[in-house]
Tab-separated table of C-alpha atoms in Angstrom:
chain	number	residue	atom	x	y	z
A	1	GLY	CA	6.738	31.192	22.868
A	2	LYS	CA	10.153	31.314	21.281
A	3	VAL	CA	11.776	32.432	18.066
A	4	ARG	CA	14.005	29.743	16.631
A	5	GLN	CA	16.927	31.110	14.660
A	6	PRO	CA	18.961	28.487	12.775
A	7	PHE	CA	22.716	28.902	12.792
A	8	GLN	CA	23.820	27.477	9.437
A	9	LEU	CA	27.361	26.463	10.394
A	10	VAL	CA	27.063	23.000	8.804
A	11	ASP	CA	25.830	24.419	5.487
A	12	ILE	CA	28.533	27.095	5.496
A	13	MET	CA	31.284	24.493	5.941
A	14	ARG	CA	29.855	22.392	3.132
A	15	ARG	CA	29.539	25.373	0.810
A	16	TYR	CA	33.033	26.811	1.268
A	17	PHE	CA	35.117	23.793	2.216
A	18	ASP	CA	33.147	20.986	0.551
A	19	VAL	CA	33.497	18.794	3.648
A	20	ASP	CA	31.170	17.431	6.266
A	21	PRO	CA	31.952	18.524	9.839
A	22	VAL	CA	32.137	14.974	11.214
A	23	ASP	CA	34.911	13.033	12.864
A	24	GLU	CA	37.060	10.640	10.830
A	25	GLY	CA	36.507	6.924	11.176
A	26	THR	CA	32.709	7.050	11.444
A	27	SER	CA	30.265	5.159	9.294
A	28	ALA	CA	27.743	6.795	6.965
A	29	GLU	CA	24.855	6.150	9.350
A	30	GLU	CA	26.813	7.537	12.286
A	31	SER	CA	27.764	10.556	10.176
A	32	ASN	CA	24.142	11.254	9.277
A	33	SER	CA	22.956	10.881	12.872
A	34	SER	CA	25.783	13.034	14.214
A	35	ASP	CA	25.081	15.604	11.496
A	36	GLU	CA	21.444	15.828	12.547
A	37	SER	CA	22.401	16.091	16.206
A	38	ARG	CA	24.861	18.882	15.384
A	39	LYS	CA	22.164	20.769	13.474
A	40	ALA	CA	19.838	20.429	16.451
A	41	LYS	CA	22.524	21.706	18.801
A	42	LEU	CA	23.413	24.578	16.489
A	43	GLN	CA	19.831	25.812	16.482
A	44	ARG	CA	19.431	28.567	19.029
A	45	THR	CA	16.238	29.793	20.622
A	46	MET	CA	15.237	33.265	21.763
A	47	PRO	CA	12.345	33.398	24.225
A	48	MET	CA	9.644	35.994	23.602
A	49	SER	CA	9.040	38.596	26.285
A	50	ALA	CA	5.562	39.352	27.551
A	51	ASP	CA	5.227	42.754	25.875
A	52	THR	CA	3.293	44.314	23.015
A	53	TYR	CA	6.206	43.942	20.573
A	54	TYR	CA	6.298	40.155	20.699
A	55	THR	CA	2.523	39.935	21.068
A	56	LEU	CA	2.047	41.770	17.768
A	57	LEU	CA	4.811	39.714	16.141
A	58	LEU	CA	3.146	36.469	17.191
A	59	SER	CA	-0.273	37.700	16.048
A	60	LEU	CA	1.138	38.525	12.602
A	61	VAL	CA	2.781	35.102	12.385
A	62	HIS	CA	-0.417	33.300	13.413
A	63	ILE	CA	-2.625	35.065	10.885
A	64	THR	CA	-0.035	34.471	8.123
A	65	ASP	CA	0.536	30.768	8.819
A	66	VAL	CA	-1.968	28.700	6.851
A	67	GLU	CA	-1.752	25.747	9.242
A	68	TYR	CA	-2.865	27.976	12.106
A	69	ARG	CA	-6.175	28.800	10.437
A	70	HIS	CA	-7.878	26.005	12.396
A	71	VAL	CA	-8.185	28.481	15.239
A	72	GLY	CA	-10.552	30.530	13.102
A	73	LEU	CA	-9.913	33.555	10.908
A	74	LYS	CA	-12.247	35.788	12.953
A	75	LYS	CA	-10.438	34.959	16.172
A	76	LEU	CA	-7.022	35.531	14.579
A	77	THR	CA	-8.168	38.857	13.093
A	78	ALA	CA	-9.587	40.021	16.426
A	79	ASN	CA	-6.370	39.007	18.155
A	80	LEU	CA	-4.314	40.933	15.590
A	81	ILE	CA	-6.465	44.063	15.957
A	82	LEU	CA	-6.198	43.981	19.751
A	83	SER	CA	-2.446	43.383	19.603
A	84	LEU	CA	-2.022	46.270	17.164
A	85	LEU	CA	-4.182	48.542	19.337
A	86	PHE	CA	-2.184	47.798	22.487
A	87	HIS	CA	1.067	48.154	20.552
A	88	VAL	CA	0.114	51.609	19.253
A	89	MET	CA	-1.053	52.677	22.721
A	90	ASN	CA	2.232	51.452	24.185
A	91	LEU	CA	4.293	53.423	21.644
A	92	LEU	CA	2.222	56.582	22.124
A	93	MET	CA	2.483	56.416	25.909
A	94	GLN	CA	6.244	55.878	25.783
A	95	MET	CA	6.730	58.758	23.337
A	96	ALA	CA	4.498	61.009	25.461
A	97	LEU	CA	6.509	60.141	28.571
A	98	ILE	CA	9.791	60.867	26.785
A	99	PHE	CA	8.379	64.215	25.593
A	100	LEU	CA	7.228	65.158	29.115
A	101	VAL	CA	10.604	64.239	30.609
A	102	TYR	CA	12.394	66.282	27.956
A	103	VAL	CA	10.203	69.385	28.211
A	104	PHE	CA	9.401	69.564	31.920
A	105	VAL	CA	12.570	68.091	33.439
A	106	THR	CA	15.553	68.227	31.102
A	107	GLU	CA	14.827	71.561	29.440
A	108	ARG	CA	13.724	73.194	32.688
A	109	ARG	CA	17.003	72.182	34.294
A	110	GLU	CA	18.979	73.471	31.334
A	111	ASP	CA	17.176	76.819	30.855
A	112	PRO	CA	18.849	78.686	33.766
A	113	LEU	CA	22.267	77.607	32.486
A	114	GLU	CA	21.560	78.688	28.902
A	115	ASP	CA	20.619	82.313	29.618
A	116	HIS	CA	23.752	84.530	29.350
A	117	LEU	CA	25.879	81.747	30.806
A	118	SER	CA	29.114	83.021	29.249
A	119	ASP	CA	28.586	86.484	30.758
A	120	LYS	CA	27.887	84.944	34.156
A	121	LEU	CA	31.015	82.818	33.983
A	122	VAL	CA	33.169	85.866	33.113
A	123	LEU	CA	31.617	87.931	35.892
A	124	MET	CA	32.024	85.146	38.470
A	125	GLN	CA	35.631	84.522	37.435
A	126	THR	CA	36.344	88.262	37.707
A	127	ALA	CA	34.837	88.371	41.200
A	128	MET	CA	36.955	85.400	42.249
A	129	ASP	CA	40.141	86.934	40.809
A	130	GLU	CA	39.477	90.250	42.568
A	131	ASN	CA	38.355	88.449	45.750
A	132	LYS	CA	35.130	90.411	46.077
A	133	MET	CA	31.566	89.386	46.813
A	134	LEU	CA	28.797	89.515	44.242
A	135	ASN	CA	26.090	92.114	44.767
A	136	ALA	CA	22.623	90.540	45.083
A	137	SER	CA	20.991	93.853	44.140
A	138	ILE	CA	22.396	93.635	40.614
A	139	PRO	CA	20.168	91.313	38.494
A	140	LEU	CA	22.955	89.476	36.679
A	141	GLU	CA	24.987	88.935	39.847
A	142	SER	CA	21.801	87.905	41.666
A	143	ASP	CA	21.221	85.218	39.032
A	144	ILE	CA	24.758	83.923	39.600
A	145	LEU	CA	24.171	83.699	43.340
A	146	ASN	CA	20.877	81.882	42.810
A	147	LEU	CA	22.519	79.373	40.471
A	148	CYS	CA	25.256	78.691	43.004
A	149	TRP	CA	22.717	78.414	45.835
A	150	ARG	CA	20.551	75.889	43.952
A	151	ASP	CA	23.470	73.800	42.745
A	152	HIS	CA	23.998	70.817	45.060
A	153	SER	CA	25.990	68.640	42.681
A	154	VAL	CA	29.013	66.711	43.878
A	155	ARG	CA	32.122	66.518	41.742
A	156	TYR	CA	32.104	63.481	39.404
A	157	SER	CA	28.633	62.508	40.620
A	158	GLN	CA	27.180	63.172	37.160
A	159	SER	CA	29.645	60.722	35.640
A	160	LEU	CA	28.618	58.061	38.148
A	161	ILE	CA	24.925	58.663	37.477
A	162	ILE	CA	25.465	58.463	33.701
A	163	PHE	CA	27.385	55.201	34.165
A	164	LEU	CA	24.634	53.676	36.309
A	165	TRP	CA	21.967	54.843	33.842
A	166	ALA	CA	23.911	53.241	30.991
A	167	LEU	CA	23.984	49.956	32.925
A	168	LYS	CA	20.229	50.255	33.484
A	169	ILE	CA	19.260	50.968	29.881
A	170	THR	CA	21.789	48.687	28.130
A	171	PRO	CA	19.773	45.436	28.606
A	172	GLU	CA	16.731	47.044	26.955
A	173	LEU	CA	18.811	48.180	23.984
A	174	VAL	CA	20.552	44.808	23.721
A	175	GLU	CA	17.172	43.065	23.743
A	176	GLY	CA	16.011	45.242	20.841
A	177	LEU	CA	19.172	44.515	18.862
A	178	SER	CA	18.873	40.798	19.643
A	179	MET	CA	15.293	40.861	18.408
A	180	ALA	CA	16.402	42.563	15.191
A	181	ASN	CA	19.153	39.970	14.726
A	182	ALA	CA	16.763	37.069	15.386
A	183	VAL	CA	14.182	38.361	12.927
A	184	TRP	CA	16.854	39.075	10.302
A	185	ARG	CA	18.368	35.601	10.581
A	186	LEU	CA	15.080	33.765	10.245
A	187	PRO	CA	14.909	32.125	6.797
A	188	ARG	CA	12.698	33.743	4.145
A	189	SER	CA	9.957	31.444	2.943
A	190	LYS	CA	7.470	32.017	0.147
A	191	SER	CA	5.218	29.360	1.647
A	192	ARG	CA	2.907	30.400	4.435
A	193	ARG	CA	3.969	27.620	6.782
A	194	ILE	CA	6.199	29.567	9.167
A	195	CYS	CA	5.485	28.427	12.711
A	196	HIS	CA	5.095	25.245	14.714
A	197	GLU	CA	2.981	24.535	17.782
A	198	ASP	CA	4.346	22.405	20.607
A	199	GLY	CA	1.827	22.264	23.397
A	200	ASP	CA	1.296	25.789	24.714
A	201	SER	CA	4.357	27.221	22.943
A	202	THR	CA	4.810	28.394	19.375
A	203	SER	CA	8.127	28.292	17.515
A	204	VAL	CA	8.666	30.630	14.570
A	205	PHE	CA	11.112	29.041	12.118
A	206	ALA	CA	10.634	31.258	9.014
A	207	LEU	CA	9.043	34.476	7.758
A	208	THR	CA	7.610	35.558	4.459
A	209	PRO	CA	9.545	38.452	2.836
A	210	PHE	CA	6.615	40.844	3.292
A	211	LEU	CA	6.125	39.863	6.951
A	212	HIS	CA	9.851	40.187	7.572
A	213	TRP	CA	9.899	43.866	6.556
A	214	ILE	CA	6.626	44.606	8.380
A	215	ILE	CA	8.119	43.258	11.612
A	216	GLN	CA	11.428	45.082	11.125
A	217	ILE	CA	9.815	48.461	10.386
A	218	PHE	CA	6.815	48.519	12.740
A	219	ILE	CA	8.049	46.380	15.649
A	220	VAL	CA	11.836	46.149	15.795
A	221	LEU	CA	12.697	49.701	14.700
A	222	PRO	CA	10.343	51.445	17.210
A	223	LYS	CA	11.677	49.237	20.020
A	224	ILE	CA	15.290	50.200	19.298
A	225	ALA	CA	14.421	53.881	18.690
A	226	ILE	CA	12.596	54.222	22.016
A	227	SER	CA	15.492	52.560	23.856
A	228	ILE	CA	17.922	55.049	22.315
A	229	LEU	CA	15.670	58.034	23.110
A	230	VAL	CA	15.296	56.931	26.723
A	231	ALA	CA	19.073	56.450	26.965
A	232	ILE	CA	19.946	59.971	25.797
A	233	MET	CA	17.286	61.833	27.802
């Protein structure tokens, strides 16, 4: 399936400049045909990914569109319930995974560095200035030695890892923002004729105001929020 988002360049030029974006020296029929071809070219499509976000979006569109009722209201309702169930399970599993990574990996790595770190830094700097070894029998100095022994980081390696992670997570975040932009730019329609079937594909060309906010709040916003949480973990 695909979400069709019209780019109203022709209408914008007519509204603000009161001109038609056609070449000079063309007849009225040629102008109309070229105008229609330009509108077709200016329409952009965004393919739907095979995930629970777009599955729920498409289920909501199908059950809202009156022309799609030939499939059967029971079937559409069952499809919506299943899509919603899988969507909720997907969100819960992603949030649980983020929580586990934060608690059992990130925090556990940070805990040794958060306990009296300033005192350890002063003591280690003093030992380096006086050129003397730390005493492993003293608890605080023993902790410093253990931290140094367990630290295998290479200088600037963290910056490289953060850069590679940003490259990895950026497409997911961009996809969420593109989805938000596509949904926002779809025209609002009070009629419940909002999608079109073409063989096995479905094109969404409008949304009702209520459906627009439902999709933005319960589909688009969680997708972007999870991408951001994963990025900063």
